[in-house]
Structures are given as C-alpha cells and as structure tokens.
Short mmCIF file of C-alpha atoms and ligand atoms in Angstrom, two decimals:
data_model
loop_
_atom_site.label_atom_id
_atom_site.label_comp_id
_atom_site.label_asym_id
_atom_site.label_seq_id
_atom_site.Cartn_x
_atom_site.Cartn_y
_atom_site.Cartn_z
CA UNK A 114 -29.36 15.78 -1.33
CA UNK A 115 -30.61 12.55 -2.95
CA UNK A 116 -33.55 10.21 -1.59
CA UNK A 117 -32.73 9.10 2.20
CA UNK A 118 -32.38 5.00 3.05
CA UNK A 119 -35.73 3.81 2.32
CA UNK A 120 -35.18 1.08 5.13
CA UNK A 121 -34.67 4.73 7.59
CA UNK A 122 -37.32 6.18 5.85
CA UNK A 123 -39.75 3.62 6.77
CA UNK A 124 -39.24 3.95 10.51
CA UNK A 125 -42.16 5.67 12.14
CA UNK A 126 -41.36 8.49 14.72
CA UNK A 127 -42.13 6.79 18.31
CA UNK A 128 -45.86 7.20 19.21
CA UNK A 129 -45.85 7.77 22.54
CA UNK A 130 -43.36 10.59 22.66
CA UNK A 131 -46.57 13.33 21.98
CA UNK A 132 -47.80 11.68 25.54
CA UNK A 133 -44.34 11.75 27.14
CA UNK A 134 -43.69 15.32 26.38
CA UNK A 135 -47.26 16.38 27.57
CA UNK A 136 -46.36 14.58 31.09
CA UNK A 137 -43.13 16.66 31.56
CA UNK A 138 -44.64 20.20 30.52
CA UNK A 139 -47.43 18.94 33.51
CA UNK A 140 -44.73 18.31 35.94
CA UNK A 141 -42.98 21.19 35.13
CA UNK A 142 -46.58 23.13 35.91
CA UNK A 143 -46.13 21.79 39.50
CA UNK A 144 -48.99 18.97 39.03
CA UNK A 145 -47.73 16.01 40.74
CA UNK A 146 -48.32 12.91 37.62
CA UNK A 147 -48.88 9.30 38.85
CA UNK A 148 -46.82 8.17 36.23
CA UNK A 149 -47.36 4.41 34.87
CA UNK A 150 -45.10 4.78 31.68
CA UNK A 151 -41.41 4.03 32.97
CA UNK A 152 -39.89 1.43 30.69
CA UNK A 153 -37.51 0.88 33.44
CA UNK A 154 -37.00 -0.45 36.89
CA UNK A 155 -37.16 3.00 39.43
CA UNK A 156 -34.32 1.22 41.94
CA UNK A 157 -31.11 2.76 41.55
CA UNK A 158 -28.15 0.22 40.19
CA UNK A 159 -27.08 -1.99 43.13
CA UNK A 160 -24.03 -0.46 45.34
CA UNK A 161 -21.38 -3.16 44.43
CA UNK A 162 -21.85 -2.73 40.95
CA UNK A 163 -21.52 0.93 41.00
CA UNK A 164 -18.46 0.05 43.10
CA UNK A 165 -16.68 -2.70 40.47
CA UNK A 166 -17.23 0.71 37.89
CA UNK A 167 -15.41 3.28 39.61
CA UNK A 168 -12.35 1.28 40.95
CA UNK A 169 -12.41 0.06 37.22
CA UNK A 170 -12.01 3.83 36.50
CA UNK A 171 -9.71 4.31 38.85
CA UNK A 172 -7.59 1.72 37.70
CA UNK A 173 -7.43 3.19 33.88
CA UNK A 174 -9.84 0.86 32.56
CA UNK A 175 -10.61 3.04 30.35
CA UNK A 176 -9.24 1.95 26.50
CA UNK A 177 -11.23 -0.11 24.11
CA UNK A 178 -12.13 -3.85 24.98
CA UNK A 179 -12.07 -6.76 22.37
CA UNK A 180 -14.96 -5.97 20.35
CA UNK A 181 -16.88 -8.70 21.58
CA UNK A 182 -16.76 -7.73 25.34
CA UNK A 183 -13.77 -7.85 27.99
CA UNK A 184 -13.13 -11.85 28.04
CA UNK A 185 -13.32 -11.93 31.79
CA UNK A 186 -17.22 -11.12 31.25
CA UNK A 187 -17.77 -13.17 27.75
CA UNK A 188 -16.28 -15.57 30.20
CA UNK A 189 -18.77 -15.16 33.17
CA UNK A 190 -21.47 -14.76 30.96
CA UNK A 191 -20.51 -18.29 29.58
CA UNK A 192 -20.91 -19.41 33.39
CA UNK A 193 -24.06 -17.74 33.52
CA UNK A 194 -25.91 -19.35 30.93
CA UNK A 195 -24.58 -23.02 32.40
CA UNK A 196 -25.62 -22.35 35.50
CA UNK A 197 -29.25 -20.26 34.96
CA UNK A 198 -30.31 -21.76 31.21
CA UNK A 199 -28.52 -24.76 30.88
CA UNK A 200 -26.55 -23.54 27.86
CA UNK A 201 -23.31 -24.39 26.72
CA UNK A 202 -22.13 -21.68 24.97
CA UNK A 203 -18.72 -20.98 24.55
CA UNK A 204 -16.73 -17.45 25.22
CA UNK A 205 -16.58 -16.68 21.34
CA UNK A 206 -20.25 -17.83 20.74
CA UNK A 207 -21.37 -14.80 23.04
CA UNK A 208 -21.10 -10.84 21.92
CA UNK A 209 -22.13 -8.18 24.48
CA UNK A 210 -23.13 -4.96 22.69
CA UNK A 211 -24.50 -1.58 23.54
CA UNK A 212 -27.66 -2.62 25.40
CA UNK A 213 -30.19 -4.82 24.74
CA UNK A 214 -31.68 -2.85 21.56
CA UNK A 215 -28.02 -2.50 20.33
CA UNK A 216 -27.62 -5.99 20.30
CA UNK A 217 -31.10 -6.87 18.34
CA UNK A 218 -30.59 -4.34 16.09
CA UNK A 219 -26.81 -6.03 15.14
CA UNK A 220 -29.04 -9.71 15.56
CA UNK A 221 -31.32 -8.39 12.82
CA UNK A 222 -29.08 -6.76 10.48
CA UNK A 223 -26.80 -10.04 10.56
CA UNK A 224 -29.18 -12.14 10.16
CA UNK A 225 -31.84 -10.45 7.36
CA UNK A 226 -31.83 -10.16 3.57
CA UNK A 227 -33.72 -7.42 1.65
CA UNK A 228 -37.57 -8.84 1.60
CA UNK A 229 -36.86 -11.97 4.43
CA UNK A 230 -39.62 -12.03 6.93
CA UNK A 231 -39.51 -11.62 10.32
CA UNK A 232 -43.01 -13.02 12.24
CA UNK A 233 -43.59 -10.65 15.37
CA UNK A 234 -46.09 -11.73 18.04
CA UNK A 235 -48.57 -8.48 18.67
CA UNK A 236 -48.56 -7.09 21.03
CA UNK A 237 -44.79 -6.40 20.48
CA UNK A 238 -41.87 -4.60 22.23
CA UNK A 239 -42.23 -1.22 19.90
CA UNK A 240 -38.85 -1.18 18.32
CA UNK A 241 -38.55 -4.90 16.53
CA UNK A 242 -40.69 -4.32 13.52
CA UNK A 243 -38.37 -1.01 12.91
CA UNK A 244 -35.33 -3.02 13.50
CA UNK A 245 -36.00 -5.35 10.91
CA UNK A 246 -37.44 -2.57 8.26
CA UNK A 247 -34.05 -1.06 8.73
CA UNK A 248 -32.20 -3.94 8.04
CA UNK A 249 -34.30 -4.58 4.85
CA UNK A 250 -36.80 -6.73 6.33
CA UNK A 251 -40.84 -6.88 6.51
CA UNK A 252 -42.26 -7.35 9.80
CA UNK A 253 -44.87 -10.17 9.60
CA UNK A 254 -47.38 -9.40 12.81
CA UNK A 255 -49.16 -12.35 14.77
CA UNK A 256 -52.15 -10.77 16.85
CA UNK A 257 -53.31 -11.94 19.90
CA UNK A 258 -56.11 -10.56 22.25
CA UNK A 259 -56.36 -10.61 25.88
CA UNK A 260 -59.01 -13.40 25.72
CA UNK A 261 -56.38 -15.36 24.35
CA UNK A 262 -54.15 -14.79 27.06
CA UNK A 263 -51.82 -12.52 24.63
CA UNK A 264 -50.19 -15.81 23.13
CA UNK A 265 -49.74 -17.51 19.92
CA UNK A 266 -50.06 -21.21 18.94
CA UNK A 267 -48.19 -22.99 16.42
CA UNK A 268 -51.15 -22.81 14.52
CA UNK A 269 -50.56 -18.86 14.01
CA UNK A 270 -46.64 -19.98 12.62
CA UNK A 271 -48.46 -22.58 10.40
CA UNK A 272 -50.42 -20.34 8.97
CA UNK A 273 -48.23 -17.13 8.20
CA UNK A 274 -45.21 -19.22 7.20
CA UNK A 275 -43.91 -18.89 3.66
CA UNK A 276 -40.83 -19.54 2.08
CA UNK A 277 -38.98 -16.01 2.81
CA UNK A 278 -39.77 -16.19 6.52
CA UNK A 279 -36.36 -16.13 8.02
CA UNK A 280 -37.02 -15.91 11.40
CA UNK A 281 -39.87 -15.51 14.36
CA UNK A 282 -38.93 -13.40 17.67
CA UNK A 283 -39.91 -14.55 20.68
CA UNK A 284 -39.82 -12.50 24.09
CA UNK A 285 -41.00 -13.90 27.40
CA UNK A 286 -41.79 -12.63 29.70
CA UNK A 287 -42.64 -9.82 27.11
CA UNK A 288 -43.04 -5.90 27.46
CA UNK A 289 -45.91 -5.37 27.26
CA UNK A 290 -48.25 -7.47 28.25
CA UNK A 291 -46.00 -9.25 31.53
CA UNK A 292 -46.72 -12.64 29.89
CA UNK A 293 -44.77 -15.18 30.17
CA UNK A 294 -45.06 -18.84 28.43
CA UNK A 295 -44.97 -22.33 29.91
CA UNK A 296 -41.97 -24.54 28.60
CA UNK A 297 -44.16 -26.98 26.76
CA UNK A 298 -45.58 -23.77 25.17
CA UNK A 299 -42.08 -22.21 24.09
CA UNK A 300 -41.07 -26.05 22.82
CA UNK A 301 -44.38 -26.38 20.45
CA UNK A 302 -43.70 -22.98 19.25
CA UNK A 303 -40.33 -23.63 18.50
CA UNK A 304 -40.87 -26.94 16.76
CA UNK A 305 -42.92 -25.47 14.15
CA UNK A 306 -40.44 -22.59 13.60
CA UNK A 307 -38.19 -25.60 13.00
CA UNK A 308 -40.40 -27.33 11.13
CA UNK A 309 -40.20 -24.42 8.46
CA UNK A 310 -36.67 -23.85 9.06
CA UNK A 311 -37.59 -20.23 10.52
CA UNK A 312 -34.71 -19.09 13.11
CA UNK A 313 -35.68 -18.30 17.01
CA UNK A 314 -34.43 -14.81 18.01
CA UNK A 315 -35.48 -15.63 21.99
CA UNK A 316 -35.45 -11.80 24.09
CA UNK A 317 -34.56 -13.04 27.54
CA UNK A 318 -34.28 -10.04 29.03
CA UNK A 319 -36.89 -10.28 31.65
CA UNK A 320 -35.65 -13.96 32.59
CA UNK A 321 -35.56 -13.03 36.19
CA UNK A 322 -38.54 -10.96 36.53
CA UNK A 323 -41.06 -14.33 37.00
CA UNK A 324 -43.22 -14.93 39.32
CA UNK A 325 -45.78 -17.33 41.32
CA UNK A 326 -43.09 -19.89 41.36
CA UNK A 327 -42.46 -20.12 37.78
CA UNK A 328 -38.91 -21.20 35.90
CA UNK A 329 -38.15 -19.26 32.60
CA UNK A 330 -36.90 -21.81 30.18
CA UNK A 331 -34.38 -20.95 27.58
CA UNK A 332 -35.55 -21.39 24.10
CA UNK A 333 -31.84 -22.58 23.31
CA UNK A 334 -32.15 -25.52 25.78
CA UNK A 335 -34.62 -27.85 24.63
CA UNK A 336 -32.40 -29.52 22.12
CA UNK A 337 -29.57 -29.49 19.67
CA UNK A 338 -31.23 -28.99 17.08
CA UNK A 339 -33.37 -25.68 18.93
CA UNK A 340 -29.75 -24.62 19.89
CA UNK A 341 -28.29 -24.28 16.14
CA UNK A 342 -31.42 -22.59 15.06
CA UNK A 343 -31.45 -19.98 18.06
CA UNK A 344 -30.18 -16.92 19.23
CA UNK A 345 -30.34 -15.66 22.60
CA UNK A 346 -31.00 -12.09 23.83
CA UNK A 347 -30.38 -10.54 27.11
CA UNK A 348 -28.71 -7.85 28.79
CA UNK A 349 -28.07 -5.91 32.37
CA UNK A 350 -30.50 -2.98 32.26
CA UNK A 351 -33.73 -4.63 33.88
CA UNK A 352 -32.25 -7.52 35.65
CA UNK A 353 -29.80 -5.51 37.70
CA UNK A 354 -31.58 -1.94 37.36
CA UNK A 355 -28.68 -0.61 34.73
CA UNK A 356 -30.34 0.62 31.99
CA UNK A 357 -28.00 3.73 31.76
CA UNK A 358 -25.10 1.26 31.81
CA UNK A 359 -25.85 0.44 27.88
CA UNK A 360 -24.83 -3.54 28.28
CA UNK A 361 -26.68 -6.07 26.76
CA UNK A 362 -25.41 -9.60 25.01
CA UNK A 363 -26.53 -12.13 22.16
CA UNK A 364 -25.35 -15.98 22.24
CA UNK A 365 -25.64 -18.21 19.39
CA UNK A 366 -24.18 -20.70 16.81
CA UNK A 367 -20.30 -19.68 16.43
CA UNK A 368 -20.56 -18.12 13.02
CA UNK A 369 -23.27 -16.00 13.65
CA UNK A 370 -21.69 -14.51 16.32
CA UNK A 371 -18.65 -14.55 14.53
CA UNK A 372 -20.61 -12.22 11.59
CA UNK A 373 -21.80 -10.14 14.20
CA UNK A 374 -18.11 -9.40 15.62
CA UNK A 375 -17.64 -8.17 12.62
CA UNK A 376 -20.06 -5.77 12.00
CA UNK A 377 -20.03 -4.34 15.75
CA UNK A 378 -16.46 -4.27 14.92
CA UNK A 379 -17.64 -1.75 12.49
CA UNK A 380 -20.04 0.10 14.28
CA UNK A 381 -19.30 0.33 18.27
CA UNK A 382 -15.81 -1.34 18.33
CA UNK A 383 -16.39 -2.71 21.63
CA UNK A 384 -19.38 -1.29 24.72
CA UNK A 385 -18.12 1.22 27.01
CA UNK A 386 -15.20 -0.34 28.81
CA UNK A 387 -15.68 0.63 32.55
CA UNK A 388 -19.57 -0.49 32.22
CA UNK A 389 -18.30 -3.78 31.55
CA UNK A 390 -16.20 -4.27 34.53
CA UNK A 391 -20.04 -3.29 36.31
CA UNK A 392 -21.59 -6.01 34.62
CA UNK A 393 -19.12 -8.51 35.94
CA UNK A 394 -19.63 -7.97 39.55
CA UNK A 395 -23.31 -7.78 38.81
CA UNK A 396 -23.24 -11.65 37.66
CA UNK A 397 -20.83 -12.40 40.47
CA UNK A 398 -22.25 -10.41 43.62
CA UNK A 399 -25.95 -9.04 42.38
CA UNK A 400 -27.80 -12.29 42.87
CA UNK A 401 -29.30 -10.83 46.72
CA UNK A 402 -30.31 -7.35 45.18
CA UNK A 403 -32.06 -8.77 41.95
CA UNK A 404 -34.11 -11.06 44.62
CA UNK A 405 -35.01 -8.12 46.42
CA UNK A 406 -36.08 -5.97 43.73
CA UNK A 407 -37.95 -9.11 42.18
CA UNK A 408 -39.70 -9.56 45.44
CA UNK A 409 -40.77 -6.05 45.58
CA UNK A 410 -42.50 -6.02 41.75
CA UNK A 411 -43.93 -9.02 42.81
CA UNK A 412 -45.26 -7.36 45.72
CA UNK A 413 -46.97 -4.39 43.02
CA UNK A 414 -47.69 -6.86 40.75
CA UNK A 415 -50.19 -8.33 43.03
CA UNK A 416 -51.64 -4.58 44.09
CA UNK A 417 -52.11 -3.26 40.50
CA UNK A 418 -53.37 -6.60 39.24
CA UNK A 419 -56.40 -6.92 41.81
CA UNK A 420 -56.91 -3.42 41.70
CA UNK A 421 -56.82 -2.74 38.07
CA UNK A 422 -59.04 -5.80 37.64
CA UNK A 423 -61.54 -4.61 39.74
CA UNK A 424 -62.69 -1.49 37.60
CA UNK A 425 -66.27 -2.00 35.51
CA UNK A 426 -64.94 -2.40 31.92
CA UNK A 427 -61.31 -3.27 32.07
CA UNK A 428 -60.37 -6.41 30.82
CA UNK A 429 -56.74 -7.59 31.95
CA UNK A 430 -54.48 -10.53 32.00
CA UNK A 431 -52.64 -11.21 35.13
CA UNK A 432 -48.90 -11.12 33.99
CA UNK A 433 -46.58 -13.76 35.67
CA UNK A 434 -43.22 -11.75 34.84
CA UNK A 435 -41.81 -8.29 33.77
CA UNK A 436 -43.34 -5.24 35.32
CA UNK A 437 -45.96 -4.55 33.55
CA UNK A 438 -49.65 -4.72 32.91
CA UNK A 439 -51.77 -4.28 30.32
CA UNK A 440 -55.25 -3.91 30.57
CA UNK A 441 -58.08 -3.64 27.72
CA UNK A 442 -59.25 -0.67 27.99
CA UNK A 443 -61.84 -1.16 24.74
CA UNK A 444 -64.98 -0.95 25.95
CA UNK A 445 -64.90 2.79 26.86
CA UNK A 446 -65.05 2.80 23.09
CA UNK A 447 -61.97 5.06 22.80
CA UNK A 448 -59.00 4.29 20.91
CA UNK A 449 -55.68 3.84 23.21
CA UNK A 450 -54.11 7.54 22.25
CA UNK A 451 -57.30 9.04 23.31
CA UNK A 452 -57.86 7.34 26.33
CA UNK A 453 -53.66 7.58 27.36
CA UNK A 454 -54.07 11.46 26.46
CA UNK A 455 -57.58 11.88 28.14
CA UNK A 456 -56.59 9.99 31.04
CA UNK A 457 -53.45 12.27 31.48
CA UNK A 458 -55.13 15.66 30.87
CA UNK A 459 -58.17 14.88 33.29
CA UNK A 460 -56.28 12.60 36.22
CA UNK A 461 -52.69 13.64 35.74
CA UNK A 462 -51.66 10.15 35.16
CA UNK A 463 -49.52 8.61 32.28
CA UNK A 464 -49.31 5.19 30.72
CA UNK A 465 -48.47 4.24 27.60
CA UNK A 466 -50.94 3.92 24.44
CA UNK A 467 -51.05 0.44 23.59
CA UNK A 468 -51.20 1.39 19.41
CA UNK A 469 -47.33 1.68 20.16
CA UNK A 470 -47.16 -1.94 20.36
CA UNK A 471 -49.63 -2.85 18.12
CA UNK A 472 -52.64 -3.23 20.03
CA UNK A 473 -54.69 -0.46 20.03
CA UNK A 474 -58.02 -1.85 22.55
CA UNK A 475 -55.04 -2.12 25.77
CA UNK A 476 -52.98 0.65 27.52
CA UNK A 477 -49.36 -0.45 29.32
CA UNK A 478 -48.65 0.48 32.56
CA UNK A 479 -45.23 0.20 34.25
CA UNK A 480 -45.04 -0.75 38.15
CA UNK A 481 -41.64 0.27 37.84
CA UNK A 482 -43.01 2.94 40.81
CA UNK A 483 -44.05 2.84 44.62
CA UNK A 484 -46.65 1.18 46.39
CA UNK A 485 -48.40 4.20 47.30
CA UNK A 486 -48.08 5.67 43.67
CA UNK A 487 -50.04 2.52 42.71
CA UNK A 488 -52.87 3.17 45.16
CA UNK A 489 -52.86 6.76 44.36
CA UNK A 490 -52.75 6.07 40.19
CA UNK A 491 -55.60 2.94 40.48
CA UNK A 492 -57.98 5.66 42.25
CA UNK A 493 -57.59 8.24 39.42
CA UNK A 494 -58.29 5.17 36.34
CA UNK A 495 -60.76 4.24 38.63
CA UNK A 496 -62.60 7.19 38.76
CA UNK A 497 -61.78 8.33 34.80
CA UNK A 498 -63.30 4.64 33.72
CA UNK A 499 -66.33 5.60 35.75
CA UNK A 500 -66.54 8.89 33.94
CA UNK A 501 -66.64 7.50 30.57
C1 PLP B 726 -35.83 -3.03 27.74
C2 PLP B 726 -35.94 -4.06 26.70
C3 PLP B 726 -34.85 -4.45 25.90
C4 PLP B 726 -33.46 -3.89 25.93
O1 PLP B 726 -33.18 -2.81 26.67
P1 PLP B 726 -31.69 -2.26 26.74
O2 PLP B 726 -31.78 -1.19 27.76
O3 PLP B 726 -31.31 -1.77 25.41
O4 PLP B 726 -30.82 -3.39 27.19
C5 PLP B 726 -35.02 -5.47 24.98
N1 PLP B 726 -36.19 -6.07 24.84
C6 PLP B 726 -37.26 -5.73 25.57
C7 PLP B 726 -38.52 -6.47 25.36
C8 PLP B 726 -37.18 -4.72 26.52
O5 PLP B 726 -38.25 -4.37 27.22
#
C-alpha cells in the first residue's frame, strides 16, 4: 500500500484514552472510581423525547430524510434561533448533521484550503485542531492562562493574523475551562476577525448551560455584517442530555450551507431519521427538563468550585457555563498526565489531563456526576494535593 493521507496521518491518537482505559480495568477490579472525566451530561434523555422517537419508529419513520434534516426540524430550528439568538436564518441556511463534531468537521472541510489557517483559542475542545489538519489546514493556537481568566483579546487576533488566516473558532461557554464571554467581549473579538476578513466558526453548544444570571449572545447577532461572516454551531447532545442521539446543526450564509449539503450529501446522506423526529419534540416540549438539569449543574457548579478552590496550590477560574472546571494544578510541579495518572492510581479518581487541550499546568473535571460523588472526589484531590 502507498503513503496514507498526510492530513489522517497528522492526527494524533487521543491522549487521554491511556487514562480512560486505566479507569475501566479499576472498575472492573471492584474499586469504586470518583470519576470527573464524563464529557457528557449523566441525566438520561428527557421522557418526551424518547417518546417523539419511538412512535416515530412505530410509524415507519424510518427511510432517509432530505440530506439537510427532516424540514419540519430545519423548520423549528429556524424558530429556535428567532426566538433564543435573535437570528434570522432561513430553513435552507441551516444543515443538521451527525452530532455536533460531525457538523464541524463538514464546517471545516467546506470551508478550508490546503495551508489556510485556522486561529484556535488554548485551551481548546481536543478535536478542532485535528479537524482542520484533516481538512488540509494548520491550526494556529492562541494561549491563555488562568490568570487571564482563559480568554483572548483582540490583541491576540492582531497579532497572529496573516494573510492565509481563514477563519478563528470561537466556543463559549467552552469545554474546558466552563468560560463563558461577555457580549461586548464576543463583539470586540469579532470585529477584529472582521477587520482581517477572518470567518467566525461560533460552537454554541453549551448556550444553555450559563449561569449567575448571564445571557449567551450569538456571535451571528450583532450585525449584518457579523452574520455573513459567521457560522453557527450547535446541536442536541448537551442541551437536552442526547449525546447518543448523534444530532447536531450548523447555520450560516446560504451558500455555505448550500456547499455543505453537498458534501454531507456525499458522506452521511441525511442523520439518522427517527433521531430527528427526537430532536423536534426536544425544541418543542424540553424547555422544563433543560431548566431542571441546568439548575442542578448549577447547583455542583457552586460545590466543586468552592471546594476545589479551597485546596493549598490549586489555582482555578470559576466557570459561569458548561459543566466543567478546570483547575491549575502547576504548582505540584507535575505535568497534567502525571498528576491525572497519579491521582487515579493513588485516590481512584479520574479527570482528564489538561495536555489534551493544550494546556498542560490545568486538569478538567466534569460535574456531569452527583452531589455526593463531588464531596467524595474533592476529599480524595484534597488529600493527594496535600501529599505532593
Ligand atoms: C460535546 C461538544 C461538541 C459536540 O458534541 P456532539 O455530541 O458531537 O454533538 C462540540 N463542541 C464542544 C465544545 C463540545 O464539548
């Protein structure tokens, strides 16, 4: 066989697999593992959902959809972004894909030529710089620290701007670090991308997982000009607890989405059909359950926060959205796959090693778990941190 796809070849295997795997064969020992590393919500997908999906099933629902999505949800996804973002899109400016990743993955390849940059805030959701190395693009990464709050400044864009950088992805509230920015934030950081003519890929995907009273603002809506140089991100798996479900959705200027149509055209044909008719009654019925799950992360946000806080040498950020947290853990002087990997052979407790998102001083834990699990887990860091 000749030389593999160099853009393939250039993915790196996931990171934090080696600590994932060392968790299970621990569990399967019969140790009980606080475990901090869920990158999903632990509530089970809201009853009338579930519901919508099996009398979709049982009404032979069950052929292809038009590749972009069943028009009854491009439809109520149109509603949706009136009513929550103040967005206009239209039906055929909105696509809804294979999840979330599926649909960034399609965003990227549509969107990049072989060398175009793509700027990625660090810490970063793990898979965007390999989604734009496989569609032929370099990843171009912004870091940011704790002390700074985990944010850029337009400065940051100013500085690492050239002419091949296509486009700038920005996610909040963002996995990792449950940091969210303040509208006047987003709209300085978007100026300057327009400034240099550098697109906005916005992941909205934790939109409704804010807290402390504050609004997530769509990148899209500040202006016209913001909207034709945007494209939106979101999808069902953390909002409404479906990541199984494989739904997400991208909205944007007509013919982008119209290029993307045709490549998922090429690749998925259409998501799974039945999953679809889910994700309707999620946007028309699911507004009561995603309030009660938000209220309950909100709830363990507060816990882990002041507890996690409270330990002798960890630095951390209080997140505002998401459910996550991610402390600095660099002052135990071990890197963050040493400390994830010590921390889970000497307490039984897992969380992620921050290196996997590019910021190897901070470990991420998930509060995707129960109170008590939180309690439990902050004694065991607690007493590990005090070890070292
Ligand atoms: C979970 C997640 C996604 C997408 O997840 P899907 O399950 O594929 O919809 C996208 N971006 C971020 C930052 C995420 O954490």
């Amino acid at each position: 066989m000749k030389k593999l796809n160099d853009g393939i070849s250039a993915i790196k295997p996931s990171q934090t697999l080696a600590i994932a795997s060392l968790a299970k064969q621990m569990v399967e020992h019969g140790h009980k593992v606080c475990n901090f590393a869920a990158g999903e919500p632990d509530f089970d997908t809201p009853e009338v959902i579930k519901q919508a999906a099996i009398e979709a099933l049982n009404q032979g629902k069950t052929k292809y959809t038009p590749v972009a999505g069943v028009p009854k949800l491009c439809q109520a996804l149109s509603d949706k972004f009136k009513h929550d973002n103040k967005l206009d899109y239209k039906p055929s400016q909105i696509i809804v894909s294979c999840g979330g990743k599926h649909s960034l993955a399609l965003v990227f390849q549509t969107l990049l030529n072989p060398g175009d940059e793509v700027l990625i805030p660090a810490p970063y959701w793990l898979s965007y710089p390999e989604m734009v190395r496989v569609a032929g693009g370099a990843p171009v990464f912004i870091h940011t620290t704790a002390d700074q709050g985990f944010k850029i400044t337009p400065q940051h864009i100013e500085r690492l701007a050239t002419s091949r950088t296509k486009a700038i992805v920005i996610n909040s509230p963002s996995n990792p670090t449950g940091v969210m920015y303040t509208p006047a934030e987003l709209h300085a950081l978007g100026e300057t991308a327009l400034k240099h003519d550098i697109a906005i890929v916005s992941d909205e995907i934790y939109e409704k997982m804010v807290y402390d009273g504050n609004q997530q603002v769509s990148m899209a809506s500040f202006s016209k000009a913001f909207y034709d140089n945007t494209i939106t991100v979101n999808g069902f798996s953390k909002t409404y607890s479906m990541t199984g479900w494989r739904l997400g959705y991208t909205a944007g200027p007509e013919n982008f989405i119209k290029a993307m149509n045709a490549l998922q055209s090429h690749c998925a044909s259409a998501p799974n059909t039945f999953a679809q008719w889910g994700a309707i009654a999620a946007l028309e019925k699911g507004e009561s359950s995603v309030k009660e799950m938000v209220a309950a992360f909100d709830a363990r946000r507060h816990r882990i926060y002041e507890l996690a806080a409270a330990i002798p040498g960890i630095k951390c950020v209080k997140p505002t959205g998401a459910f996550y947290v991610f402390p600095d853990v660099s002052s135990f002087g071990l890197d963050s796959m040493v400390f994830s990997k010590r921390l889970l052979e000497e307490e039984h407790m897992a969380v992620v090693p921050g290196v996997a998102f590019g910021a190897d001083d901070c470990v991420r834990l998930s509060y995707a778990c129960g109170m008590s699990e939180i309690e439990d887990g902050m004694t065991r860091l607690a007493r590990f941190c005090a070890k070292l």
